[in-house]
Amino acid sequence: MPAKAYLQALAAIGLWSTLAWLALELARVPPFLLVGSALVVGALCGLPRIRAWRVPPATLLLGVYGLFGFHFCLFLALRRAPPVEANLINYLWPLLIVALAPAFLPGTRLAARHVAGALAGFAGAALIVTGGRLELAAEHAAGYALAAASAFIWASYSLLTKRVAPFPSAAVGLFCLVAGALSLVMHALLEPPAGWSLAQAPLLVALGVGPMGAAFYLWDAALKNGDPRIIGSLAYLTPLGSTLLLVATGAGSFRPSTAAAMVLIVGGAALGAGAWPRARKR
């Protein structure tokens, strides 16, 4: 896997690690309004290369399916299930990227290290999200299903970008614009009228430029150039980075389960990326 793709994936993961903190700071803004506004800001990042937005309808549909479908299902899941459980199920997407790679990308095979790395990463994410305590109740089944759907949408979108006709990563700006507009429509239909104050504008811009903007461009470029089986294992660094940032800013606490999760996630990422030394055949 080219080193550039590693760096692009890690840069996207680093930006996504700031999402929880920024969302916490903007917690009073309704979710669909927040995401819609941030995606529109993210679309502006692609304006310098607006000519690259000319993509076939099928490619645009795929992009909207990924960016809008993922957030739509996730937000509905958070309305219908406890956030801890819904968030954990949503974090199946890196594991699904690894597991579904052979189905979506002919000629791709899974090695034991890919599967083991992804499973270790998911175990670490589970510890981070739940703190070692998890309760699944039957009455929240619809919410759990929506969270699983959001995970599948993001995993399948990530893999299918390698199947459609090649398009420049700058075209992700068009995906953001259409997905943002649809999110604002959902705000008008599903949420009470609300807005954000001028004091929150810098945080909203940071959200749109970073985890809801540049991260999507970088993610697309990484997947185009890299191995999705390895990138999927690296993606579990997202909840770890997010937790460490919350701890650093005083919005979270470092627990023993966090340390154990760190070992699992970093170890899983190293294993999935093939960083563990392997014995040579004599």
JSON list of C-alpha atoms in Angstrom, two decimals, residues 6 112-114 116-118 120 262-280:
[
{"chain": "A", "resi": 6, "resn": "TYR", "atom": "CA", "xyz": [-1.56, 5.62, 4.61]},
{"chain": "A", "resi": 112, "resn": "ALA", "atom": "CA", "xyz": [-6.03, -13.98, 8.75]},
{"chain": "A", "resi": 113, "resn": "ARG", "atom": "CA", "xyz": [-4.21, -10.83, 9.89]},
{"chain": "A", "resi": 114, "resn": "HIS", "atom": "CA", "xyz": [-6.80, -8.59, 8.20]},
{"chain": "A", "resi": 116, "resn": "ALA", "atom": "CA", "xyz": [-7.83, -10.49, 13.34]},
{"chain": "A", "resi": 117, "resn": "GLY", "atom": "CA", "xyz": [-6.79, -6.83, 13.15]},
{"chain": "A", "resi": 118, "resn": "ALA", "atom": "CA", "xyz": [-10.33, -5.65, 12.40]},
{"chain": "A", "resi": 120, "resn": "ALA", "atom": "CA", "xyz": [-9.25, -6.48, 17.68]},
{"chain": "A", "resi": 262, "resn": "MET", "atom": "CA", "xyz": [-5.76, 1.49, 23.30]},
{"chain": "A", "resi": 263, "resn": "VAL", "atom": "CA", "xyz": [-3.75, -1.73, 23.25]},
{"chain": "A", "resi": 264, "resn": "LEU", "atom": "CA", "xyz": [-6.43, -3.54, 21.24]},
{"chain": "A", "resi": 265, "resn": "ILE", "atom": "CA", "xyz": [-6.94, -0.75, 18.70]},
{"chain": "A", "resi": 266, "resn": "VAL", "atom": "CA", "xyz": [-3.29, 0.08, 18.13]},
{"chain": "A", "resi": 267, "resn": "GLY", "atom": "CA", "xyz": [-2.36, -3.61, 18.08]},
{"chain": "A", "resi": 268, "resn": "GLY", "atom": "CA", "xyz": [-5.22, -4.39, 15.70]},
{"chain": "A", "resi": 269, "resn": "ALA", "atom": "CA", "xyz": [-4.23, -1.55, 13.38]},
{"chain": "A", "resi": 270, "resn": "ALA", "atom": "CA", "xyz": [-0.60, -2.72, 13.36]},
{"chain": "A", "resi": 271, "resn": "LEU", "atom": "CA", "xyz": [-1.67, -6.32, 12.72]},
{"chain": "A", "resi": 272, "resn": "GLY", "atom": "CA", "xyz": [-4.09, -5.38, 9.93]},
{"chain": "A", "resi": 273, "resn": "ALA", "atom": "CA", "xyz": [-1.45, -3.20, 8.29]},
{"chain": "A", "resi": 274, "resn": "GLY", "atom": "CA", "xyz": [1.11, -5.99, 8.43]},
{"chain": "A", "resi": 275, "resn": "ALA", "atom": "CA", "xyz": [3.40, -4.14, 10.81]},
{"chain": "A", "resi": 276, "resn": "TRP", "atom": "CA", "xyz": [4.04, -7.15, 13.02]},
{"chain": "A", "resi": 277, "resn": "PRO", "atom": "CA", "xyz": [7.28, -8.91, 12.15]},
{"chain": "A", "resi": 278, "resn": "ARG", "atom": "CA", "xyz": [6.71, -12.34, 10.71]},
{"chain": "A", "resi": 279, "resn": "ALA", "atom": "CA", "xyz": [9.09, -15.25, 10.88]},
{"chain": "A", "resi": 280, "resn": "ARG", "atom": "CA", "xyz": [10.79, -16.07, 7.61]}
]
